[in-house]
Coordinates of C-alpha atoms and ligand atoms in Angstrom, one line a residue:
M1 CA -14.7 37.9 -44.9
S2 CA -16.0 37.9 -41.3
E3 CA -14.5 35.1 -39.3
N4 CA -15.7 33.1 -36.3
T5 CA -14.9 35.2 -33.2
N6 CA -16.1 32.7 -30.5
I7 CA -13.1 30.5 -30.8
N8 CA -11.6 28.2 -28.2
V9 CA -8.0 28.5 -27.1
V10 CA -6.4 25.1 -27.4
P11 CA -4.2 24.8 -24.3
A12 CA -0.5 24.3 -24.7
Q13 CA -0.5 21.0 -22.7
E14 CA -2.5 19.2 -25.4
E15 CA 0.5 18.0 -27.2
G16 CA -1.3 15.1 -28.8
S17 CA -0.5 11.4 -28.7
T18 CA 2.6 10.1 -30.3
K19 CA 0.9 7.7 -32.8
K20 CA -0.1 9.7 -35.8
S21 CA -3.3 8.9 -37.7
L22 CA -4.2 10.3 -41.0
N23 CA -5.8 13.8 -41.1
F24 CA -9.1 14.2 -42.9
I25 CA -7.4 15.4 -46.0
E26 CA -5.1 12.5 -46.2
E27 CA -8.1 10.2 -45.7
M28 CA -9.9 11.9 -48.6
V29 CA -6.8 11.7 -50.8
E30 CA -6.4 8.0 -50.1
K31 CA -10.1 7.3 -50.9
D32 CA -9.8 9.3 -54.1
L33 CA -6.8 7.3 -55.1
Q34 CA -8.5 4.0 -54.3
E35 CA -11.5 5.1 -56.4
G36 CA -9.2 6.0 -59.3
K37 CA -10.2 9.6 -59.4
N38 CA -8.2 11.9 -61.7
G39 CA -6.6 8.8 -63.2
G40 CA -4.8 8.1 -59.9
R41 CA -2.9 11.4 -60.0
I42 CA -2.2 13.8 -57.2
Q43 CA -1.5 17.4 -57.9
T44 CA -1.8 20.3 -55.6
R45 CA -0.8 24.0 -55.7
F46 CA 0.2 26.6 -53.2
P47 CA -1.4 29.9 -54.5
P48 CA -0.1 32.9 -52.6
E49 CA -1.0 36.4 -53.6
P50 CA 2.4 38.3 -53.9
N51 CA 1.1 41.2 -51.9
G52 CA 3.3 40.7 -48.9
Y53 CA 5.6 38.2 -47.2
L54 CA 4.4 34.8 -46.1
H55 CA 3.5 34.3 -42.5
I56 CA 3.3 31.4 -40.1
G57 CA -0.3 30.7 -41.3
H58 CA 0.9 30.2 -44.8
A59 CA 3.4 27.7 -43.5
K60 CA 0.4 25.6 -42.5
A61 CA -1.0 25.7 -46.0
I62 CA 2.5 25.1 -47.5
A63 CA 3.1 22.0 -45.3
L64 CA -0.2 20.6 -46.4
D65 CA -0.1 21.4 -50.1
F66 CA 3.5 20.3 -50.5
G67 CA 3.2 17.5 -47.9
I68 CA 0.2 15.8 -49.6
A69 CA 1.9 15.9 -53.0
K70 CA 5.1 14.5 -51.6
K71 CA 3.4 11.8 -49.5
Y72 CA 1.3 10.5 -52.4
G73 CA 3.9 10.7 -55.2
G74 CA 2.4 13.8 -56.8
V75 CA 3.5 17.3 -57.5
C76 CA 2.7 20.7 -56.0
N77 CA 3.1 23.8 -58.2
L78 CA 3.7 27.2 -56.8
R79 CA 1.2 29.5 -58.4
M80 CA 1.4 33.3 -57.7
D81 CA -2.2 34.5 -57.6
D82 CA -1.3 37.8 -59.2
T83 CA -4.6 39.3 -60.3
N84 CA -4.3 42.6 -58.2
P85 CA -1.5 44.5 -59.9
Q86 CA -2.0 47.5 -57.6
K87 CA -0.9 45.6 -54.5
E88 CA 1.7 43.2 -55.9
D89 CA 5.4 43.3 -56.3
T90 CA 8.4 41.2 -57.4
E91 CA 10.0 41.7 -54.1
Y92 CA 7.2 39.6 -52.6
V93 CA 7.5 36.9 -55.3
E94 CA 11.2 36.5 -54.5
A95 CA 10.5 36.5 -50.7
I96 CA 7.8 33.9 -51.1
K97 CA 10.1 31.6 -53.1
R98 CA 12.9 32.0 -50.6
D99 CA 10.7 31.2 -47.6
I100 CA 9.2 28.1 -49.2
E101 CA 12.6 26.8 -50.0
W102 CA 13.9 27.6 -46.5
L103 CA 11.0 25.6 -45.0
G104 CA 12.3 22.7 -47.1
F105 CA 9.7 22.3 -49.8
K106 CA 10.2 22.1 -53.6
W107 CA 7.6 23.1 -56.1
G108 CA 7.1 21.4 -59.5
K109 CA 6.4 24.4 -61.7
L110 CA 6.4 28.1 -60.9
L111 CA 3.3 29.5 -62.4
Y112 CA 1.3 32.7 -62.3
A113 CA -2.4 33.3 -62.6
S114 CA -1.4 36.0 -65.1
D115 CA -0.2 33.1 -67.3
Y116 CA -3.9 32.4 -67.9
F117 CA -5.1 36.0 -68.6
Q118 CA -5.6 35.3 -72.3
Q119 CA -7.4 32.0 -71.6
L120 CA -9.6 33.6 -69.0
W121 CA -10.4 36.4 -71.4
D122 CA -11.3 34.0 -74.2
L123 CA -13.4 32.0 -71.8
A124 CA -15.2 35.1 -70.7
V125 CA -16.0 36.0 -74.3
E126 CA -17.3 32.5 -74.9
L127 CA -19.5 32.8 -71.8
I128 CA -20.9 36.1 -72.9
K129 CA -21.8 34.5 -76.3
E130 CA -23.4 31.6 -74.4
G131 CA -25.5 34.1 -72.4
K132 CA -23.8 33.3 -69.2
A133 CA -22.2 36.7 -68.6
Y134 CA -23.1 40.3 -69.2
V135 CA -21.6 43.7 -68.8
D136 CA -23.2 45.7 -66.1
E137 CA -22.9 49.5 -66.2
Q138 CA -24.1 50.1 -62.7
S139 CA -21.9 51.5 -60.0
A140 CA -20.5 49.3 -57.2
E141 CA -23.0 50.9 -54.8
E142 CA -26.0 50.1 -57.0
I143 CA -24.8 46.5 -57.5
A144 CA -24.3 46.1 -53.7
R145 CA -27.8 47.5 -53.1
Q146 CA -29.4 45.0 -55.3
K147 CA -27.5 42.1 -53.7
G148 CA -30.2 41.3 -51.1
T149 CA -29.5 39.5 -47.9
P150 CA -29.1 35.8 -47.2
T151 CA -32.8 35.6 -46.4
Q152 CA -34.0 38.0 -49.1
A153 CA -33.6 37.6 -52.8
G154 CA -31.6 40.2 -54.7
Q155 CA -32.8 42.2 -57.7
N156 CA -31.8 41.7 -61.3
S157 CA -29.7 44.3 -62.9
P158 CA -31.4 46.3 -65.7
Y159 CA -28.4 45.3 -67.9
R160 CA -28.8 41.6 -67.2
D161 CA -30.6 40.7 -70.4
R162 CA -28.8 43.1 -72.7
P163 CA -28.0 41.7 -76.2
V164 CA -24.8 39.6 -76.4
E165 CA -23.3 41.9 -79.0
E166 CA -23.6 44.9 -76.6
S167 CA -21.8 43.0 -73.9
L168 CA -19.1 41.8 -76.2
A169 CA -18.5 45.3 -77.5
L170 CA -18.4 46.8 -74.0
F171 CA -16.2 44.0 -72.7
E172 CA -13.7 45.0 -75.4
Q173 CA -13.9 48.6 -74.2
M174 CA -13.4 47.6 -70.6
N175 CA -9.9 46.4 -71.7
S176 CA -9.1 49.3 -74.0
G177 CA -7.5 51.5 -71.4
T178 CA -10.0 54.3 -72.1
M179 CA -12.7 53.1 -69.8
E180 CA -12.8 54.7 -66.4
P181 CA -12.4 52.2 -63.6
G182 CA -15.7 51.5 -61.8
K183 CA -17.8 52.4 -64.9
M184 CA -18.7 48.9 -65.7
V185 CA -18.0 45.2 -64.8
L186 CA -18.5 41.8 -66.3
R187 CA -20.8 39.7 -64.3
A188 CA -21.8 36.0 -64.4
K189 CA -25.5 35.5 -65.0
I190 CA -26.4 32.9 -62.4
D191 CA -29.2 33.5 -59.9
M192 CA -30.0 36.7 -58.0
A193 CA -32.3 34.7 -55.7
S194 CA -29.8 32.0 -54.8
P195 CA -29.4 31.3 -51.0
N196 CA -25.7 31.3 -51.7
M197 CA -24.7 35.0 -52.0
H198 CA -21.8 34.1 -54.2
F199 CA -24.2 33.0 -56.9
R200 CA -25.9 36.4 -57.1
D201 CA -24.3 37.3 -60.4
P202 CA -20.7 37.6 -59.2
I203 CA -18.3 40.0 -60.8
M204 CA -15.8 38.3 -63.1
Y205 CA -13.9 41.3 -64.4
R206 CA -13.2 44.9 -63.3
V207 CA -11.4 47.7 -65.0
L208 CA -8.1 48.7 -63.3
N209 CA -6.3 50.5 -66.2
M210 CA -3.0 49.7 -64.6
P211 CA 0.0 47.9 -66.0
H212 CA 0.8 44.5 -64.6
W213 CA 4.5 43.7 -63.8
R214 CA 4.3 40.6 -65.9
T215 CA 2.0 41.4 -68.7
G216 CA 2.8 45.1 -69.1
N217 CA 0.1 47.1 -70.7
K218 CA -1.7 44.2 -72.4
W219 CA -4.5 44.2 -69.9
N220 CA -6.6 46.9 -68.4
A221 CA -9.5 44.7 -67.2
Y222 CA -8.5 42.0 -64.7
P223 CA -10.2 38.9 -63.6
M224 CA -11.5 38.4 -60.1
Y225 CA -10.3 35.7 -57.7
D226 CA -13.4 33.5 -58.0
Y227 CA -13.4 33.6 -61.7
T228 CA -9.7 32.8 -61.8
H229 CA -8.8 30.3 -59.2
G230 CA -10.8 27.2 -60.2
Q231 CA -10.1 27.5 -64.0
C232 CA -6.3 27.9 -63.3
D233 CA -6.6 24.7 -61.1
Y234 CA -8.5 22.9 -63.9
W235 CA -6.3 23.9 -66.8
E236 CA -3.2 23.1 -64.8
G237 CA -4.4 19.6 -63.8
V238 CA -4.8 20.2 -60.1
T239 CA -6.6 17.3 -58.4
H240 CA -6.9 18.7 -54.9
S241 CA -7.3 22.4 -54.3
L242 CA -6.8 22.9 -50.6
C243 CA -7.7 26.2 -49.0
T244 CA -8.9 27.7 -45.8
L245 CA -12.4 27.6 -44.3
E246 CA -13.5 31.1 -45.5
F247 CA -13.8 29.6 -49.0
V248 CA -16.4 27.0 -48.1
S249 CA -19.2 29.2 -49.4
H250 CA -17.3 29.9 -52.6
R251 CA -17.0 26.2 -53.4
P252 CA -20.2 25.9 -55.5
L253 CA -19.1 28.9 -57.6
Y254 CA -15.6 27.3 -58.0
D255 CA -17.3 24.2 -59.3
L256 CA -19.7 26.0 -61.5
F257 CA -16.9 28.0 -63.2
V258 CA -14.9 24.8 -63.7
D259 CA -18.0 23.2 -65.4
W260 CA -18.4 26.3 -67.6
A261 CA -14.7 26.2 -68.5
K262 CA -15.1 22.5 -69.4
I263 CA -18.1 23.0 -71.6
A264 CA -16.7 26.0 -73.3
G265 CA -13.5 24.1 -74.0
G266 CA -15.5 21.6 -75.9
D267 CA -14.1 18.8 -73.8
D268 CA -16.6 16.0 -73.7
K269 CA -15.0 13.6 -71.3
P270 CA -17.1 13.3 -68.1
L271 CA -15.9 15.8 -65.6
D272 CA -17.1 14.1 -62.4
D273 CA -13.8 12.4 -61.5
N274 CA -11.5 14.5 -63.6
R275 CA -11.9 17.8 -62.0
P276 CA -10.1 19.7 -59.3
R277 CA -11.9 19.4 -56.0
Q278 CA -11.7 22.2 -53.4
T279 CA -11.4 21.1 -49.7
E280 CA -11.2 23.5 -46.8
F281 CA -9.2 23.3 -43.6
N282 CA -8.9 25.6 -40.6
K283 CA -6.6 28.6 -40.6
L284 CA -3.7 28.7 -38.2
N285 CA -4.4 31.2 -35.6
L286 CA -2.0 31.8 -32.6
T287 CA -2.4 33.7 -29.4
H288 CA -0.5 37.0 -29.1
I289 CA 0.1 37.4 -32.9
L290 CA -1.8 39.1 -35.7
L291 CA -1.6 37.6 -39.1
S292 CA -3.0 38.9 -42.4
K293 CA -0.7 40.6 -44.9
R294 CA -2.7 43.8 -45.0
N295 CA -2.1 44.4 -41.3
L296 CA 1.5 43.3 -41.4
L297 CA 2.1 45.7 -44.3
M298 CA 0.8 48.5 -42.1
L299 CA 3.3 47.7 -39.3
V300 CA 6.1 47.7 -41.8
K301 CA 5.0 51.0 -43.5
E302 CA 4.5 52.8 -40.3
G303 CA 7.9 51.7 -39.0
V304 CA 6.4 49.9 -36.0
V305 CA 8.9 47.1 -36.9
S306 CA 12.1 47.3 -38.8
G307 CA 10.8 45.4 -41.8
W308 CA 8.9 42.2 -42.9
D309 CA 11.7 40.1 -41.3
D310 CA 11.8 41.9 -38.0
P311 CA 12.1 39.1 -35.4
R312 CA 8.8 40.2 -33.8
M313 CA 6.9 39.7 -37.0
P314 CA 4.9 36.4 -37.4
T315 CA 6.3 36.1 -40.9
I316 CA 8.4 33.1 -42.0
S317 CA 11.3 35.5 -42.5
G318 CA 10.7 37.0 -39.1
F319 CA 10.8 33.6 -37.4
R320 CA 13.9 32.8 -39.4
R321 CA 15.6 35.9 -38.1
R322 CA 14.3 35.3 -34.6
G323 CA 16.2 32.0 -34.6
Y324 CA 13.5 29.4 -35.3
S325 CA 14.7 26.5 -37.4
P326 CA 12.5 25.4 -40.4
E327 CA 12.2 22.0 -38.8
S328 CA 10.7 23.3 -35.6
I329 CA 8.0 25.2 -37.5
V330 CA 7.1 22.3 -39.7
K331 CA 7.0 20.0 -36.7
F332 CA 4.8 22.3 -34.8
I333 CA 2.4 22.6 -37.7
D334 CA 2.3 18.8 -38.0
K335 CA 1.5 18.6 -34.2
I336 CA -1.5 20.9 -34.3
G337 CA -2.9 19.2 -37.3
Y338 CA -5.8 20.1 -39.7
T339 CA -9.5 20.3 -38.8
T340 CA -12.7 21.8 -40.2
F341 CA -13.3 24.3 -37.3
D342 CA -11.4 27.4 -36.2
A343 CA -9.3 27.4 -33.1
L344 CA -6.7 29.5 -31.4
N345 CA -3.5 27.8 -30.6
E346 CA -1.2 28.9 -27.8
M347 CA 1.9 30.6 -28.8
A348 CA 3.5 28.8 -25.9
L349 CA 3.2 25.6 -27.9
L350 CA 5.3 27.0 -30.8
E351 CA 7.8 28.3 -28.3
S352 CA 8.1 25.0 -26.6
A353 CA 8.6 23.3 -30.0
A354 CA 11.4 25.8 -30.7
R355 CA 13.1 25.1 -27.3
E356 CA 12.9 21.4 -27.8
D357 CA 14.4 21.8 -31.3
L358 CA 17.1 24.2 -30.3
N359 CA 18.2 22.1 -27.3
G360 CA 19.6 19.6 -29.8
R361 CA 20.9 22.2 -32.2
A362 CA 22.3 25.3 -30.4
T363 CA 25.9 25.8 -29.5
R364 CA 26.4 26.7 -25.8
V365 CA 28.2 29.9 -25.2
S366 CA 28.9 32.3 -22.4
V367 CA 27.5 35.8 -22.5
V368 CA 27.0 38.1 -19.6
L369 CA 24.1 40.5 -20.1
N370 CA 24.3 42.6 -17.0
P371 CA 27.9 42.5 -16.0
V372 CA 29.7 43.2 -12.7
K373 CA 33.4 42.5 -12.2
L374 CA 34.6 39.5 -10.2
I375 CA 38.2 39.4 -9.1
L376 CA 39.8 36.2 -8.0
T377 CA 42.2 37.5 -5.5
N378 CA 44.4 34.4 -5.3
Y379 CA 44.6 33.8 -9.0
P380 CA 48.0 34.8 -10.5
E381 CA 48.0 38.1 -12.2
G382 CA 48.7 37.8 -16.0
Q383 CA 47.9 34.1 -16.0
V384 CA 45.5 32.9 -18.7
E385 CA 44.1 29.3 -18.9
M386 CA 42.2 28.0 -21.9
M387 CA 39.3 26.1 -20.6
T388 CA 37.3 23.5 -22.6
A389 CA 33.7 24.1 -23.3
Q390 CA 31.4 21.5 -24.7
N391 CA 29.5 22.9 -27.7
N392 CA 26.4 20.9 -27.0
P393 CA 26.1 18.4 -24.2
E394 CA 23.1 16.9 -25.9
R395 CA 25.3 16.1 -29.0
P396 CA 28.8 15.2 -28.0
K397 CA 29.8 14.9 -31.7
D398 CA 29.4 18.7 -31.9
G399 CA 32.8 18.9 -30.2
T400 CA 34.3 21.6 -27.9
H401 CA 35.7 25.0 -28.1
E402 CA 38.0 27.0 -25.8
I403 CA 37.2 29.8 -23.5
A404 CA 39.9 32.0 -21.8
F405 CA 39.9 32.1 -18.0
S406 CA 41.8 34.8 -16.0
R407 CA 41.9 36.7 -12.7
E408 CA 39.2 39.2 -13.7
L409 CA 35.9 38.0 -14.9
W410 CA 32.5 39.5 -15.8
I411 CA 29.6 37.7 -14.1
E412 CA 25.9 38.6 -14.0
R413 CA 25.0 41.3 -11.4
D414 CA 22.1 39.2 -10.3
D415 CA 24.4 36.3 -9.3
F416 CA 25.7 38.2 -6.3
M417 CA 23.8 39.4 -3.2
E418 CA 25.5 41.2 -0.4
D419 CA 22.9 40.2 2.2
A420 CA 21.8 37.0 0.5
P421 CA 19.2 34.9 2.2
K422 CA 20.1 31.3 3.1
K423 CA 18.3 29.9 0.0
F424 CA 20.3 32.1 -2.3
F425 CA 22.6 29.6 -3.9
R426 CA 24.7 32.0 -5.9
L427 CA 27.5 34.4 -4.7
G428 CA 27.4 36.3 -1.5
P429 CA 29.5 36.6 1.7
G430 CA 31.0 33.2 2.5
K431 CA 29.1 31.6 -0.4
E432 CA 30.7 29.1 -2.8
V433 CA 29.8 28.4 -6.4
R434 CA 31.3 26.7 -9.4
L435 CA 32.3 28.7 -12.5
K436 CA 31.2 26.8 -15.6
N437 CA 34.2 25.0 -17.2
G438 CA 36.3 26.7 -14.5
Y439 CA 36.9 26.4 -10.8
I440 CA 35.0 26.4 -7.6
I441 CA 35.3 29.9 -6.0
K442 CA 34.3 31.3 -2.6
C443 CA 33.6 34.9 -1.5
P444 CA 35.1 35.9 1.9
E445 CA 32.7 36.4 4.8
T446 CA 33.6 40.1 5.0
N447 CA 34.8 42.7 2.5
C448 CA 33.6 40.7 -0.4
C449 CA 32.7 43.6 -2.6
K450 CA 33.6 47.3 -3.4
K451 CA 31.0 50.0 -4.0
D452 CA 31.1 53.4 -5.7
A453 CA 30.0 56.6 -4.1
D454 CA 26.3 55.9 -5.0
G455 CA 26.4 52.5 -3.3
N456 CA 26.5 50.5 -6.5
I457 CA 28.6 47.3 -6.4
V458 CA 31.6 47.7 -8.8
E459 CA 33.8 44.8 -7.8
I460 CA 33.2 41.4 -6.2
Y461 CA 36.1 39.4 -4.6
A462 CA 36.5 35.7 -4.3
E463 CA 39.2 33.0 -4.0
Y464 CA 39.4 30.1 -6.4
D465 CA 40.2 26.6 -5.4
P466 CA 43.0 25.4 -7.7
D467 CA 42.2 21.7 -7.1
T468 CA 38.7 22.0 -8.7
R469 CA 39.5 22.8 -12.3
S470 CA 36.6 21.3 -14.4
G471 CA 37.4 18.1 -16.0
L472 CA 40.3 17.2 -13.7
P473 CA 40.1 14.1 -11.5
G474 CA 38.5 15.0 -8.1
A475 CA 37.5 18.4 -9.3
D476 CA 33.8 17.8 -8.8
R477 CA 33.6 18.2 -5.1
K478 CA 29.9 18.7 -4.0
I479 CA 28.9 22.2 -3.1
K480 CA 25.5 23.8 -2.4
G481 CA 26.0 26.7 -4.8
K482 CA 25.0 26.8 -8.5
T483 CA 27.2 26.8 -11.5
L484 CA 27.6 30.3 -12.9
H485 CA 28.6 31.5 -16.4
W486 CA 31.3 34.2 -16.8
V487 CA 33.6 35.7 -19.4
S488 CA 37.2 36.9 -18.9
C489 CA 37.4 40.7 -18.9
D490 CA 40.5 40.8 -21.0
H491 CA 39.3 38.1 -23.4
C492 CA 35.7 39.0 -24.2
V493 CA 33.9 40.8 -27.0
E494 CA 31.2 43.4 -26.8
A495 CA 27.9 42.4 -28.3
E496 CA 24.5 44.0 -29.0
V497 CA 21.9 41.7 -27.7
R498 CA 18.3 42.3 -28.8
N499 CA 15.8 40.8 -26.4
Y500 CA 12.4 40.5 -28.0
D501 CA 9.1 40.2 -26.2
R502 CA 5.6 39.8 -27.6
L503 CA 4.5 42.5 -30.0
W504 CA 1.0 42.5 -28.8
L505 CA -0.3 43.1 -25.3
V506 CA -3.4 41.0 -25.7
E507 CA -4.0 37.3 -26.2
N508 CA -6.1 37.6 -29.3
P509 CA -5.1 40.8 -31.1
R510 CA -7.1 39.9 -34.2
D511 CA -10.4 40.1 -32.4
E512 CA -9.6 42.7 -29.9
V513 CA -8.2 45.2 -32.3
A514 CA -11.1 44.6 -34.7
A515 CA -13.6 45.1 -31.9
Y516 CA -11.9 48.3 -30.8
S517 CA -11.8 49.6 -34.4
K518 CA -15.5 48.8 -34.8
Q519 CA -16.2 50.8 -31.6
Q520 CA -14.4 53.7 -33.3
G521 CA -16.9 53.5 -36.1
K522 CA -14.4 52.1 -38.6
D523 CA -15.0 49.2 -40.9
R524 CA -11.3 48.2 -41.2
I525 CA -8.6 48.4 -38.6
D526 CA -5.9 51.1 -39.0
I527 CA -2.6 51.8 -37.5
D528 CA -4.1 53.9 -34.7
D529 CA -6.3 51.0 -33.6
M530 CA -3.2 48.7 -33.7
R531 CA -1.1 51.1 -31.6
K532 CA -3.5 50.8 -28.7
Y533 CA -2.6 47.1 -28.4
L534 CA 1.1 47.2 -29.2
N535 CA 3.6 46.2 -26.4
P536 CA 5.8 49.3 -25.9
H537 CA 8.5 47.0 -24.5
S538 CA 8.7 44.4 -27.3
L539 CA 12.4 45.2 -27.9
E540 CA 15.1 45.8 -25.3
V541 CA 18.6 46.3 -26.5
V542 CA 21.4 45.3 -24.2
K543 CA 25.2 45.8 -24.4
A544 CA 26.7 42.5 -23.3
Y545 CA 30.0 40.8 -23.0
G546 CA 30.5 37.5 -24.7
E547 CA 33.3 35.0 -25.0
Q548 CA 35.7 35.5 -27.9
W549 CA 34.6 32.4 -29.8
L550 CA 31.5 34.3 -30.8
T551 CA 33.5 36.2 -33.4
N552 CA 33.5 32.9 -35.4
C553 CA 29.7 32.9 -35.7
K554 CA 27.9 33.2 -38.9
P555 CA 24.5 34.8 -39.5
L556 CA 21.6 32.6 -38.4
D557 CA 23.8 30.3 -36.3
Y558 CA 21.8 28.8 -33.4
L559 CA 23.2 29.6 -29.9
Q560 CA 22.3 29.0 -26.3
F561 CA 23.5 31.7 -24.0
Q562 CA 24.0 29.5 -21.0
R563 CA 21.5 30.0 -18.2
I564 CA 19.8 32.8 -20.2
G565 CA 18.1 31.6 -23.4
Y566 CA 18.3 30.7 -27.0
Y567 CA 19.7 33.3 -29.3
N568 CA 20.4 33.6 -33.0
V569 CA 23.1 35.5 -34.9
D570 CA 21.4 38.4 -36.7
P571 CA 22.1 38.7 -40.5
E572 CA 23.6 42.1 -39.9
S573 CA 26.0 40.9 -37.3
M574 CA 29.7 41.4 -38.1
P575 CA 32.8 40.1 -36.2
D576 CA 33.5 43.7 -35.1
H577 CA 29.8 44.4 -34.2
L578 CA 28.1 41.3 -33.0
V579 CA 24.3 41.3 -32.9
F580 CA 22.2 38.6 -31.4
N581 CA 18.4 38.1 -31.3
R582 CA 16.7 36.3 -28.5
T583 CA 14.6 33.4 -29.9
V584 CA 13.1 32.2 -26.7
G585 CA 14.0 32.0 -23.0
L586 CA 15.1 28.7 -21.6
K587 CA 11.8 28.2 -19.8
S588 CA 8.3 29.3 -20.5
Ligands
LIG1 P1 -3.7 37.1 -45.5 O1 -5.1 37.3 -45.1 O2 -2.8 36.9 -44.4 O3 -3.3 38.1 -46.5 P2 -4.4 35.3 -47.6 O4 -5.3 34.2 -47.4 O5 -5.0 36.5 -48.3 O6 -3.7 35.7 -46.2 P3 -3.0 34.3 -49.8 O7 -1.7 34.6 -50.3 O8 -4.2 34.5 -50.6 O9 -3.1 34.9 -48.3 O10 -3.0 32.8 -49.3 C1 -2.3 31.7 -49.9 C2 -2.7 30.4 -49.2 O11 -2.4 30.4 -47.9 C3 -4.2 30.3 -49.4 O12 -4.5 28.9 -49.8 C4 -4.7 30.5 -48.0 O13 -5.9 29.9 -47.7 C5 -3.6 30.1 -47.1 N1 -3.6 30.8 -45.8 C6 -3.6 32.1 -45.6 N2 -3.6 32.4 -44.2 C7 -3.6 31.2 -43.6 C8 -3.6 30.7 -42.2 N3 -3.6 31.6 -41.2 N4 -3.6 29.4 -42.0 C9 -3.5 28.5 -43.0 N5 -3.5 28.8 -44.3 C10 -3.6 30.1 -44.6
LIG2 MG1 -5.4 37.6 -49.7

């Protein structure tokens, strides 16, 4: 489906007013309830195809489908749209369930489109008998050639008016396992001159001759999306079928198939108010990321990323491993809202939502990423003091933990300058700073560091002021210098720190990669097209020193490396091999 390419970037500052009004879908639902449609019931569904992991775009659909059901006392079912056995896998089903639960939503029933294969087949047979469907023996190319254009009517297939018995017999053969895929399809007989291209005798069934992981060898012919979705909604009792804007032009066909299902079912209650109604909203689209499971699968298969949950992936599992909380994702989606036109939202807005959320959640710790040794020359050798560090100053109830202080410390190399300018408020000759949760220290005017043969600084010297221990009365004497973080050389642990950056070099990879691919004469983007736009520095691995307390961390714990950024404990992290992923820096 071609999508709108002239889309506006919504600036990050537009963070919306605080008072929330109803979105257009909530307004519609409230009106439907007032009018007593569907007997006052609300039922939605989230219908992923299990052909990949869910991405942040799906989170937008999830928040809406589940959110509407919850808000209006209804139910939202999870329905796997599993009509393409060649691309689907149980690994994806499990991942989808895990991600929805992690986001904090609960489905009513877990259903599958394949639950309805028999019913769909029976309906198709009925429609053939009613003269509403026929088996077409033309090739896909021939059918495409006859399709016409939006301004030019298509041509009827020579098989369009074949006898019902012939179609019925061939339809059986399509499912026999002996029919070659592509030899014939079942088509709905609608109108080859319709201005809506979806009405030009759409394909209902095709032959795949392939087992399905749920139905085994029972089926060889499988139903198409358009012929499946509306009827599943209808049979299930869905009242509001919410989907994205590319389905606007499919809606009349959705309605027609539901009408046909109703009539064939012999149900004579009026359908008007008792049908599922499809409503479309805008897809989530963010700067600097590329969605679409097909493309994400390519990145995984080609080893560009470590897997579907690589912290650079825009998947829900990627964001989880990156250190985003589910609350921050849901809050962000709520903030950008639902409209009926495409837009491109700034990634910076999601990052700022993460920062705001993590500020209240993350435990403050001390980690030195680029260490250089600091020796406090007047601090007694062998002495160790346990200093108290607040876990989160934003949340005093989170308590404190201890950090060991001693004569030799690691500090950041950048926090020292030998010929520091006046405005450099960190360490340098004669400069004074506070060590976080420690003491005020001062470098001597001369001989304040030692260098190796290549001129690299290997040691920095300073004296501590014993009267300034943090937390003691009178300790907070005013100084010009900043407060620096540190760890004790003899009481720290080594850690692998993975600093992630954007995976894509351009703001709108979806359009830019597609344009490049088109230039190369291709009709779908491939991995070579993608590689042109990938950021070669999207992952930098650093060996760092962290305070000992970090060995207590559990996977997915939220941390703030003081003065550096928000980090998360990687699921593969172990007490003897700590691994941390950078979520976001402290500032944009
Ligand atoms: P993709 O193109 O990434 O594979 P899809 O639309 O094929 O996505 P489905 O599994 O078919 O993925 O989608 C399940 C639901 O999620 C659908 O209702 C679909 O409209 C919705 N959805 C998919 N992408 C987005 C998005 N970027 N923003 C909002 N909703 C989305
Ligand atoms: Mg899809």
